[in-house]
Each structure stands twice: as C-alpha cells, then as structure tokens.
Coordinates of C-alpha atoms in Angstrom, one line a residue:
Chain F
M101 CA 103.6 117.8 97.6
K102 CA 100.1 117.8 99.1
R103 CA 99.3 115.2 101.6
I104 CA 96.2 114.1 99.8
H105 CA 98.3 113.3 96.7
Q106 CA 100.8 111.3 98.9
V107 CA 97.9 109.3 100.2
Y108 CA 96.5 108.6 96.7
I109 CA 99.9 107.4 95.5
L110 CA 100.6 105.3 98.6
G111 CA 97.2 103.8 98.2
L112 CA 97.5 103.1 94.5
L113 CA 99.2 99.7 94.8
P114 CA 96.9 98.2 97.4
T115 CA 93.8 99.5 95.6
L116 CA 95.0 98.0 92.3
L117 CA 95.7 94.7 94.1
V118 CA 92.2 94.6 95.6
L119 CA 90.6 95.3 92.2
A120 CA 92.8 92.7 90.4
G121 CA 92.2 90.2 93.1
L122 CA 88.4 90.5 92.7
A123 CA 88.6 90.5 88.9
V124 CA 91.1 87.8 88.1
E125 CA 89.2 84.7 89.4
G126 CA 85.9 86.3 90.4
P127 CA 85.0 87.8 93.8
V128 CA 83.6 84.5 95.3
Q129 CA 86.8 82.6 94.5
A130 CA 89.0 85.3 95.9
V131 CA 87.0 85.6 99.1
M132 CA 86.9 81.8 99.5
G133 CA 90.7 81.7 99.1
L134 CA 91.2 84.0 102.1
G135 CA 90.2 81.1 104.4
P136 CA 93.1 78.8 103.6
I137 CA 95.5 81.8 103.7
A138 CA 94.3 82.8 107.1
T139 CA 94.6 79.3 108.5
S140 CA 98.0 78.6 106.9
P141 CA 100.9 78.2 109.3
S142 CA 102.5 81.0 107.3
I143 CA 106.1 80.2 108.3
L144 CA 108.8 80.5 105.7
L145 CA 108.2 79.6 102.9
H146 CA 104.4 79.3 102.5
D147 CA 103.6 80.8 99.1
Y148 CA 100.0 82.1 99.4
L149 CA 99.7 81.8 95.6
Y150 CA 99.8 78.1 96.1
V151 CA 97.8 78.1 99.3
G152 CA 94.9 80.3 98.3
G153 CA 95.3 81.0 94.6
L154 CA 96.0 84.2 92.7
G155 CA 92.8 86.1 93.4
A156 CA 92.8 85.5 97.1
T157 CA 96.5 86.4 97.4
L158 CA 96.1 89.7 95.6
L159 CA 93.0 90.5 97.7
N160 CA 94.8 89.6 100.9
A161 CA 97.8 91.8 100.0
G162 CA 95.6 94.7 98.9
L163 CA 93.3 94.7 101.9
V164 CA 96.3 94.5 104.4
G165 CA 97.9 97.3 102.4
L166 CA 94.8 99.4 102.7
I167 CA 94.6 98.7 106.5
C168 CA 98.1 100.2 106.8
C169 CA 97.2 103.2 104.6
A170 CA 94.1 103.8 106.7
L171 CA 96.2 103.7 110.0
I172 CA 98.6 106.2 108.5
V173 CA 95.7 108.5 107.6
L174 CA 93.8 108.1 110.9
L175 CA 96.9 108.6 113.0
D176 CA 98.0 111.6 110.9
I177 CA 101.4 110.1 110.2
D178 CA 103.8 111.8 107.8
I179 CA 104.1 109.8 104.5
N180 CA 107.8 109.7 104.1
G181 CA 110.5 107.2 103.0
P182 CA 110.3 104.9 106.1
F183 CA 106.5 104.6 105.9
I184 CA 106.5 104.0 102.1
A185 CA 109.0 101.3 102.7
A186 CA 106.9 99.8 105.5
V187 CA 103.7 99.7 103.5
Y188 CA 105.4 98.1 100.5
T189 CA 107.2 95.6 102.7
V190 CA 103.9 94.6 104.4
I191 CA 102.2 94.2 101.0
G192 CA 105.1 92.2 99.6
F193 CA 105.0 89.8 102.5
C194 CA 101.3 89.4 102.2
F195 CA 102.2 87.1 99.3
F196 CA 103.9 84.7 101.7
G197 CA 103.3 85.0 105.4
K198 CA 101.2 88.0 106.5
N199 CA 97.5 88.0 106.3
L200 CA 94.3 89.7 107.4
V201 CA 94.3 87.7 110.6
N202 CA 97.9 87.2 111.9
I203 CA 99.0 90.8 111.8
W204 CA 96.7 92.0 114.6
P205 CA 98.3 90.4 117.7
I206 CA 101.6 92.2 116.7
F207 CA 99.7 95.6 116.4
V208 CA 98.0 95.0 119.7
G209 CA 101.3 94.1 121.4
V210 CA 103.0 97.3 120.1
K211 CA 99.9 99.3 121.2
F212 CA 100.2 97.8 124.7
F213 CA 103.9 98.8 124.8
A214 CA 103.0 102.4 123.7
N215 CA 100.4 102.5 126.6
T216 CA 103.0 101.5 129.1
Q217 CA 105.3 104.3 127.9
K218 CA 102.3 106.8 127.9
A219 CA 103.1 107.6 124.3
P220 CA 100.8 107.6 121.3
F221 CA 100.7 104.5 119.1
K222 CA 101.8 106.6 116.1
N223 CA 105.3 106.9 117.7
Y224 CA 105.6 103.2 117.4
A225 CA 103.5 102.6 114.2
L226 CA 106.6 102.1 112.1
V227 CA 107.8 99.3 114.4
A228 CA 104.3 97.8 114.3
F229 CA 104.2 97.7 110.5
F230 CA 107.7 96.2 110.1
G231 CA 107.1 94.1 113.3
T232 CA 104.5 92.0 111.4
T233 CA 107.6 90.1 110.4
L234 CA 106.7 87.9 113.4
A235 CA 103.0 87.5 112.3
P236 CA 103.7 83.7 111.5
L237 CA 104.5 83.1 115.2
G238 CA 100.8 83.1 116.0
S239 CA 99.8 81.3 112.8
A240 CA 102.4 78.5 113.5
I241 CA 101.1 77.9 117.0
A242 CA 97.4 78.0 115.9
F243 CA 97.6 76.1 112.7
N244 CA 100.8 74.0 112.6
G245 CA 99.1 70.9 114.0
N246 CA 101.0 70.8 117.3
F247 CA 98.2 71.9 119.4
N248 CA 94.6 70.8 118.8
G249 CA 91.6 72.2 120.5
V250 CA 90.4 75.3 122.1
W251 CA 93.7 76.5 123.6
S252 CA 95.7 76.8 120.4
I253 CA 94.0 80.1 119.3
P254 CA 94.4 82.0 122.7
L255 CA 97.9 80.8 123.0
A256 CA 98.7 82.0 119.4
V257 CA 97.2 85.4 120.2
L258 CA 99.2 85.6 123.5
F259 CA 102.5 84.8 121.8
G260 CA 101.8 87.3 119.0
I261 CA 101.0 90.1 121.5
A262 CA 104.0 89.2 123.6
A263 CA 106.2 89.5 120.5
G264 CA 104.7 92.8 119.5
F265 CA 105.1 94.1 123.1
V266 CA 108.9 93.5 123.2
L267 CA 109.6 94.7 119.7
P268 CA 109.9 98.5 120.2
P269 CA 112.6 98.6 122.8
L270 CA 114.6 95.7 121.2
A271 CA 114.3 97.2 117.7
S272 CA 115.8 100.5 118.9
H273 CA 118.5 98.8 120.8
M274 CA 119.5 96.4 117.9
L275 CA 120.4 99.3 115.7
R276 CA 123.6 99.6 117.6
F277 CA 124.6 96.1 116.7
H278 CA 125.1 97.0 113.0
D279 CA 125.2 100.8 113.3
G280 CA 122.4 101.1 110.6
Y281 CA 124.2 99.2 107.9
N282 CA 121.5 96.6 107.8
I283 CA 118.4 98.4 106.5
Y284 CA 116.0 95.6 107.6
N285 CA 116.8 96.2 111.3
I286 CA 113.5 94.8 112.4
G287 CA 114.3 91.6 110.5
F288 CA 117.3 91.3 112.8
T289 CA 115.3 92.1 115.8
G290 CA 112.6 89.7 114.7
G291 CA 115.2 87.0 114.3
I292 CA 116.3 87.4 117.9
I293 CA 112.8 87.4 119.2
G294 CA 111.7 84.6 116.9
S295 CA 114.7 82.5 118.0
F296 CA 113.9 83.1 121.6
F297 CA 110.2 82.1 121.3
T298 CA 111.0 79.2 119.0
A299 CA 113.5 77.8 121.5
L300 CA 110.9 78.1 124.2
L301 CA 108.3 76.3 122.1
R302 CA 110.7 73.6 121.1
S303 CA 111.6 72.9 124.7
F304 CA 107.9 71.9 125.2
D305 CA 108.2 69.5 122.2
F306 CA 106.5 71.9 119.8
A307 CA 107.9 71.4 116.3
V308 CA 108.7 74.6 114.4
T309 CA 110.4 73.8 111.1
P310 CA 110.7 75.8 107.9
A311 CA 108.6 74.7 104.9
S312 CA 109.0 75.1 101.2
I313 CA 105.5 75.4 99.5
L314 CA 105.9 77.3 96.3
S315 CA 103.9 78.1 93.2
S316 CA 105.2 78.4 89.7
E317 CA 101.8 78.9 88.1
Y318 CA 101.6 82.7 87.6
H319 CA 105.1 83.6 86.4
L320 CA 104.1 85.6 83.3
E321 CA 101.0 87.3 84.7
I322 CA 102.9 88.6 87.7
F323 CA 105.9 89.7 85.7
V324 CA 103.7 91.7 83.3
S325 CA 101.7 93.2 86.1
L326 CA 104.8 94.3 88.0
M327 CA 106.3 95.9 84.9
L328 CA 103.1 97.8 84.2
F329 CA 102.9 99.1 87.8
F330 CA 106.6 100.2 87.8
T331 CA 105.9 102.1 84.5
M332 CA 103.0 103.7 86.2
L333 CA 105.2 104.8 89.1
L334 CA 107.8 106.2 86.7
F335 CA 105.1 108.1 84.9
I336 CA 103.8 109.6 88.2
G337 CA 107.3 110.6 89.2
L338 CA 108.1 112.3 85.9
L339 CA 104.7 114.0 85.9
L340 CA 105.2 115.4 89.4
S341 CA 108.7 116.5 88.7
R342 CA 107.4 119.1 86.3
T343 CA 106.2 121.2 89.2
A344 CA 108.8 120.3 91.7
E345 CA 111.2 122.8 93.2
Q346 CA 114.3 121.1 91.9
G347 CA 114.9 119.2 88.7
I348 CA 114.6 115.4 88.5
I349 CA 118.2 115.0 87.6
E350 CA 119.5 117.1 90.5
A351 CA 117.2 115.4 93.0
T352 CA 118.2 111.9 91.7
K353 CA 121.9 112.8 92.0
Q354 CA 121.3 113.7 95.7
I355 CA 119.7 110.2 96.2
Y356 CA 122.5 108.4 94.4
K357 CA 125.1 110.3 96.5
S358 CA 123.5 108.9 99.7
S359 CA 125.1 105.8 101.3
G360 CA 121.7 104.5 102.2
R361 CA 122.7 103.9 105.8
L362 CA 119.8 104.3 108.2
V363 CA 118.1 106.8 108.3
S364 CA 118.2 107.8 104.6
D365 CA 114.8 109.2 103.7
F366 CA 114.9 109.8 100.0
T367 CA 111.7 111.9 100.0
I368 CA 113.9 114.5 101.9
I369 CA 117.3 113.8 100.5
G370 CA 115.9 114.1 97.0
D371 CA 112.1 114.8 96.8
Y372 CA 108.9 112.8 96.2
P373 CA 109.1 112.7 92.3
S374 CA 112.7 111.5 92.3
T375 CA 111.8 108.9 94.9
F376 CA 109.0 107.5 92.8
C377 CA 111.3 107.3 89.8
N378 CA 113.9 105.6 91.9
M379 CA 111.3 103.1 93.1
A380 CA 110.3 102.4 89.5
V381 CA 114.0 101.9 88.4
M382 CA 114.6 99.6 91.3
G383 CA 111.5 97.6 90.4
Y384 CA 112.8 97.2 86.8
L385 CA 116.3 96.3 88.2
S386 CA 114.8 93.7 90.6
C387 CA 112.7 92.0 87.8
L388 CA 115.8 92.0 85.5
F389 CA 117.7 90.3 88.3
V390 CA 115.1 87.6 88.7
L391 CA 115.0 87.0 84.9
L392 CA 118.8 86.9 84.5
L393 CA 119.0 84.3 87.3
G394 CA 116.3 82.2 85.6
G395 CA 114.0 82.6 88.6
T396 CA 110.2 82.2 88.8
F397 CA 107.9 85.0 89.9
N398 CA 106.2 83.3 92.9
G399 CA 105.0 84.7 96.3
P400 CA 108.4 85.1 97.9
V401 CA 110.0 86.6 94.8
V402 CA 107.1 89.1 94.5
G403 CA 107.6 89.9 98.1
G404 CA 111.3 90.5 97.5
V405 CA 110.7 92.7 94.5
L406 CA 108.1 94.9 96.3
T407 CA 110.3 95.2 99.4
V408 CA 113.2 96.4 97.2
V409 CA 110.8 98.9 95.6
G410 CA 109.6 100.1 99.0
F411 CA 113.1 100.6 100.3
A412 CA 113.9 102.6 97.2
A413 CA 112.3 105.4 99.2
F414 CA 114.4 104.6 102.2
G415 CA 118.0 103.6 101.4
K416 CA 118.3 101.7 98.2
H417 CA 119.3 102.9 94.7
P418 CA 121.1 101.2 91.9
R419 CA 124.6 102.4 92.9
N420 CA 124.4 100.7 96.3
T421 CA 122.4 97.6 95.4
I422 CA 124.0 96.3 92.3
P423 CA 127.3 95.4 94.0
V424 CA 125.4 93.4 96.6
L425 CA 123.3 91.6 93.9
A426 CA 126.6 90.8 92.1
G427 CA 128.1 89.4 95.2
V428 CA 125.2 87.0 95.7
V429 CA 125.3 85.9 92.1
I430 CA 129.1 85.3 92.3
A431 CA 128.6 83.3 95.6
S432 CA 125.9 81.1 94.0
L433 CA 128.3 80.2 91.2
F434 CA 130.8 78.7 93.7
K435 CA 128.6 77.5 96.5
V436 CA 126.3 74.5 96.9
W437 CA 123.1 76.4 96.1
E438 CA 121.8 76.4 92.5
I439 CA 121.4 79.7 90.8
G440 CA 117.8 80.4 89.8
T441 CA 116.2 78.7 92.8
T442 CA 113.8 80.8 94.8
G443 CA 116.2 80.6 97.8
V444 CA 119.1 82.2 95.9
V445 CA 116.8 84.7 94.1
I446 CA 115.3 86.0 97.3
A447 CA 118.7 86.0 99.0
G448 CA 119.8 88.4 96.3
L449 CA 116.7 90.6 96.4
F450 CA 116.5 90.8 100.2
G451 CA 120.3 90.7 100.5
T452 CA 120.2 94.4 99.4
T453 CA 119.5 95.1 103.0
L454 CA 123.3 95.4 103.0
A455 CA 123.2 98.2 100.4
P456 CA 124.6 100.8 102.8
I457 CA 127.9 98.9 103.0
A458 CA 128.3 99.3 99.2
G459 CA 127.1 102.9 99.5
Q460 CA 129.6 103.8 102.2
Y461 CA 132.6 101.6 101.5
G462 CA 132.4 100.9 97.7
V463 CA 131.8 98.2 95.2
V464 CA 134.2 95.6 96.5
A465 CA 132.9 95.8 100.0
G466 CA 129.3 95.6 98.7
M467 CA 130.2 92.5 96.7
A468 CA 131.8 90.9 99.7
A469 CA 128.7 91.6 101.7
G470 CA 126.5 89.9 99.1
F471 CA 129.0 87.0 98.9
F472 CA 128.9 86.3 102.7
H473 CA 125.2 87.1 102.9
L474 CA 124.2 84.0 100.9
S475 CA 126.0 81.7 103.2
I476 CA 124.7 83.3 106.4
V477 CA 121.0 83.6 105.3
M478 CA 120.9 79.9 104.3
N479 CA 122.0 78.9 107.8
V480 CA 120.2 81.2 110.3
G481 CA 116.6 80.3 109.4
M482 CA 116.8 77.1 111.5
L483 CA 117.2 79.3 114.7
H484 CA 113.8 80.8 114.5
G485 CA 112.2 78.0 112.4
G486 CA 110.8 80.4 109.8
V487 CA 108.6 82.4 112.2
N488 CA 110.6 85.5 111.3
L489 CA 109.7 86.5 107.8
Y490 CA 112.6 88.9 107.3
N491 CA 115.2 86.1 107.6
N492 CA 117.5 88.1 105.3
G493 CA 117.3 91.0 107.7
F494 CA 118.3 88.7 110.5
A495 CA 121.3 87.4 108.4
G496 CA 122.1 90.9 107.2
G497 CA 122.5 92.0 110.8
F498 CA 125.2 89.4 111.4
V499 CA 127.0 90.2 108.1
A500 CA 127.0 93.9 108.7
S501 CA 128.2 93.7 112.3
F502 CA 131.0 91.3 111.1
L503 CA 132.1 93.2 108.1
V504 CA 131.8 96.9 109.0
P505 CA 134.3 97.0 111.9
I506 CA 136.8 95.0 109.8
I507 CA 136.5 97.3 106.7
D508 CA 136.5 100.3 109.0
A509 CA 139.7 99.2 110.7
F510 CA 141.6 98.9 107.4
R511 CA 140.3 102.2 106.1
R512 CA 141.0 104.2 109.2
D513 CA 144.5 105.1 108.2
Q514 CA 143.3 106.6 105.0
N515 CA 140.7 108.8 106.7
R516 CA 140.6 111.2 109.6
Chain K
M761 CA 109.9 111.0 127.2
K762 CA 112.6 108.6 128.3
H763 CA 116.4 108.8 127.8
E764 CA 116.3 112.6 127.6
V765 CA 119.8 113.1 128.9
K766 CA 121.2 110.5 126.6
K767 CA 119.4 112.0 123.6
I768 CA 121.0 115.4 124.4
T769 CA 124.5 113.9 124.6
K770 CA 123.9 112.1 121.3
I771 CA 122.8 115.3 119.6
V772 CA 126.0 117.0 120.9
D773 CA 128.0 114.0 119.6
E774 CA 126.5 114.1 116.1
I775 CA 127.1 117.9 115.6
M776 CA 130.6 117.7 117.0
T777 CA 131.4 114.7 114.8
Y778 CA 130.2 116.5 111.7
F779 CA 132.3 119.7 112.3
L780 CA 135.4 118.0 113.7
Y781 CA 135.4 115.4 111.0
N782 CA 134.8 117.6 108.0
H783 CA 136.7 120.7 109.0
E784 CA 140.0 121.6 110.7
V785 CA 138.3 123.0 113.8
Q786 CA 140.8 124.3 116.4
M787 CA 138.4 125.5 119.1
T788 CA 134.8 124.8 119.9
D789 CA 132.4 126.1 122.6
V790 CA 129.5 124.0 123.6
H791 CA 126.8 125.3 125.9
V792 CA 123.9 123.1 127.1
E793 CA 121.2 124.8 129.1
H794 CA 118.0 123.2 130.7
I795 CA 115.4 125.9 130.9
N796 CA 111.6 126.1 130.8
K797 CA 111.0 122.4 130.0
A798 CA 113.4 122.5 127.1
F799 CA 117.1 122.0 126.4
E800 CA 119.0 124.7 124.5
I801 CA 122.2 123.6 122.9
T802 CA 124.6 126.1 121.4
F803 CA 127.8 125.3 119.5
I804 CA 130.4 127.9 118.4
F805 CA 133.1 126.7 116.0
H806 CA 135.8 129.3 115.9
D807 CA 138.0 130.2 112.8
L808 CA 135.6 128.5 110.5
Q809 CA 134.0 129.8 107.3
L810 CA 131.7 127.5 105.3
D811 CA 130.9 127.7 101.6
E812 CA 127.4 128.5 100.3
L813 CA 126.7 124.9 99.2
E814 CA 127.5 123.5 102.6
I815 CA 125.5 126.1 104.4
R816 CA 122.5 125.3 102.1
D817 CA 122.9 121.6 102.8
L818 CA 123.2 122.1 106.6
K819 CA 120.1 124.3 106.7
K820 CA 118.2 121.7 104.6
N821 CA 119.3 118.8 106.8
L822 CA 118.9 120.5 110.2
G823 CA 115.8 122.5 109.2
R824 CA 113.5 119.5 108.9
K825 CA 110.7 119.3 111.4
R826 CA 110.8 117.2 114.5
N827 CA 109.4 113.7 113.9
P828 CA 108.4 111.7 117.0
E829 CA 107.2 108.8 114.8
L830 CA 110.9 108.2 113.9
E831 CA 112.6 109.6 116.9
D832 CA 111.6 106.9 119.4
Y833 CA 112.9 104.2 117.1
Y834 CA 116.0 105.6 115.5
W835 CA 117.4 108.0 118.2
Q836 CA 120.1 105.4 119.3
L837 CA 121.8 105.8 115.9
T838 CA 122.6 109.4 116.5
G839 CA 126.3 110.1 116.8
E840 CA 127.2 106.4 116.0
A841 CA 128.9 106.9 112.6
E842 CA 132.2 108.6 112.0
E843 CA 131.9 109.2 108.3
S844 CA 128.3 109.3 107.1
N845 CA 126.8 112.2 109.1
E846 CA 123.3 111.8 110.2
L847 CA 122.2 115.3 110.8
S848 CA 118.7 114.4 109.8
L849 CA 118.5 112.4 113.0
V850 CA 119.3 115.6 114.9
A851 CA 116.6 117.4 113.0
M852 CA 114.0 114.8 113.9
M853 CA 114.9 115.2 117.6
T854 CA 114.8 119.0 117.8
D855 CA 112.1 121.6 117.5
A856 CA 114.0 124.6 116.3
V857 CA 117.4 125.4 114.8
E858 CA 119.3 128.6 114.2
F859 CA 122.4 128.7 112.1
L860 CA 124.8 131.6 111.7
N861 CA 128.1 131.9 109.8
E862 CA 129.7 135.3 110.3
D863 CA 132.8 136.8 111.8
N864 CA 134.7 133.7 110.9
K865 CA 132.6 131.7 113.4
V866 CA 129.9 129.1 112.9
R867 CA 127.1 129.2 115.5
V868 CA 124.5 126.4 115.7
M869 CA 121.7 126.7 118.2
L870 CA 119.3 123.8 118.8
L871 CA 116.1 123.7 120.9
R872 CA 114.6 120.5 122.1
K873 CA 111.4 120.8 124.0
L874 CA 110.4 118.3 126.7
D875 CA 106.9 116.9 126.9

C-alpha cells in the first residue's frame, strides 16, 4: 500500500473531526470552546463535551490528531499498527484530558531525552504520543486552583517536561513487569510516574483528587457518527482488499490467530485492508458493548471506543477481547459498581488492554483477567490522583503481572 | 546505540527459544562475530527439516525491515516469552537475514549494523 494512501486514511478521522467541529455549532462557538478546554485541570474524569461543548471538543480532537499526523509525515515515520494505535488513542483522549496546550511539555520532555541519547526524536515518537497520558499533570498544576499567580504556569510546564523526559527509559523497562501482556504499557508507566509526582505534590499540601464531570447531552449524535465512521473504515478496507496480495479472509485469519501480545502489528501479521476491517469490526463491537450495558456515549466512552479501534491495528481482535469484556460484565453483576455507569463501561472498553491474556491462555483466563481488572482499576486511580489518563493501563499492568505467572505455572506441565 | 551487547544476547535468546520450543532440536551451533561495525550471528540447527508453510512464515517474520522507531522502545521484550514467539522483534533489530534449509540443517544468519 502506498504511503500517501496510508497518510490519507490515517488523517481521515482527524480531518472529519475538524470539519464536524466547525460545522456542528459554528466556527466561532467551536473556537471559543477551546479556551475552557485548554484551561481545564483535565484530570480524570473531565469530559470536554461538558467543559467546552460538542463543537470545541471535536475541533480539539481533530486538531491534535492532525498534529500527530503531521509529525509522522515530517519525521518520515512508518505508518504501522503501533502508530495507528497511538494516533487513535491520542484522538480518543482528546475527548477527556488531552488538548492543544497540555500535550506539548510531554513532547518537549521526550525530545530532550532523545537529545541526551544523541538519537533522533522519531525513535521516541511513539513514546511521546502515548506519553501524553500524563498531559493532565501540567494542567492540574496550572489550573487546579492550588497555585495562583505567575509561578503556576512555569511550574506546570516544568513538571510536564520532567514527566516526558523520564518516560522513554521507564516505558521500555516496564515492559518486563508484565511481559507485554498489558497492551497499554505506557499507561502502566504513566501510573508509576504519575503516582511519584502526585505524592511529591501532595507532600507540599497540593491537592490532586480525581473528578467526575460528565456529559450525557450528545449520546445519539455521537453513536450515529461513530457507526458511520466505522462503516467508512470497513468500506475502505474491503475496497483496498480487492488489489491486496492475499485475500481478506486469509489475512483476517492471520490476525485472529495472533495472541495480541506486544508487539503484534496487524498491518504486518495480516495486511492494511484486513487491519482496517478489523478496526471497523472492533468499533461496532465496542458500541454494541456500550449499548448492551446501557451506557451513555460521553467523552470518556468515546475515548474508550476510539482507543479500542486504534488498538485493533496493534493487538486487539474479537477473539481476544470478548472474553475480557465478558469478565468485566460478570464482575459488575456481583460487585458494588452499577452496570451501565461510565466507570464500568470504560473499565470494560479499556480493560481490553488485557486481551493478550485471552489470546494466549484462552477464554477462561481472559474472563478472569476482566473480572479482576474491574476491582483493580477502581482502586489504583487514587495513587496518581487522575493525572495519568490511561488508568486502565496502570491497573492492567498489575493484573497481568499477577495473573500471567500463576496461569503459566499451572500450564507448564502441559507444555514444553 | 546503547545496550548493544544485551540486544545481541536477546536476539540469540529469541531465535533459540523459537527453534528449541517448536522442534526437537538435538544439536545447535551459534556463532556471534563482531566485525566492521556490525554483529553477524549465525545459527545452525542440525537434523531439522521445516515444512514449506513454516519456512514461508519464518521468511515473512524475519524478513521485515529494521525499525528503529520501535526498537528503542520494545527491544527489552525480545526473548521474554516462552510460547508466543516474537520473531518480528528480531526483525526490527536486524538489517539483513539469510535463511537456508538444506541437507537436513536449518541455517539462519542475521546481521545487525552498529551506528
């Protein structure tokens, strides 16, 4: 597949978001709404649909997505599964935590680290994109009301840069904690870094506490838009498959055979057309999951859906995600959290970070992972106070590192 | 590039894990040579004949081009899993691969250039 076509397809979602953002409430309203979004503390869960409105949120997500695409093009980075996942994840979290202002200190921090290693920034661009999980660290310092006056902004930038600077070596090291069974590895890394910085801030009487500001206003509009976009992706995939080297069925079989453990790049394991089809199917599946649970399409839920779709190019397919989703649903029936609440819905969607456990060890192991994940994710957020947006990646790291050695020990006799 | 020696040992680990885990390999020769700003790693697995499908998959997985954008982040995963082989990680860390399966031997040669 030609690079130019890859660029067009990757840029399709952010371009549509920008156009929709400008059209839905008018350009003036959309641009005006970017202000409250940029000055929001942005820690979990600040729904930008509530903070800035629909037009501004779509515009914010689209523009940040285009910035990522522009960096990929300018740095001449291969558009493969990991980078598709990164761009969709960044766009998804632009509905609740990442914005045009707070992503930059992280990028600058990663760039500084690359300079110290005498390596080009492109070698760490993936970490920089995913590393914007810690974008709210700066926003919380600047806009949480703890600090007033001239020092809050420089301090916020300093903390953001520091977080970005330490991300690359820690992200690589943390992979060994869960052996690649937690796909959102930088979520785990971000949780460790976020907890470290939050503890530091709290020791100076700086309050960092999670929030819950959610919108329920745009449920139908968002659901219909998402379904249309996934149908578009499916159509693109099927169209491209007509000229592909291998048939769509054969390529999809290769994807479904994969455990999903890091590093499972579906653009290579299958091909680009089958990857786009898998992304569409995972989009449908995610929306169905939200509806079956009685959830509302708000900022965090859209973020969850788009992240799943992105990672359908890099580890997730129906065979390894459905058991985890089922595990979360079963857990919510027995535990104290109500099914259908945003917390449970996003725990399910993002809980598919543990899909490789189901892919490698089977349905029961995947369901157990989902079952435990709900409890862990509801308890680890307090450690970092919500400054790490990939809280489920943080929780997933603990679940995977706890479960995998145990499952492995009991399977060892059956294998070589 | 940092951690060069560790990366070489992890590449050896991954290839060895793949062949020892998936085949009844009785004898293996491993040769690692540091020449002209590059590491050349050669494996010879004796008394081993692979089927066409496996040869095709191996060539596909090991034949991918080197990818520094992913190498610096993911290299530590190489050789870590027992069951799910990660030959693609080896491919993203190497510049060239040669693969031969003849005379009842499998010969894999990998080249990793140093910056």
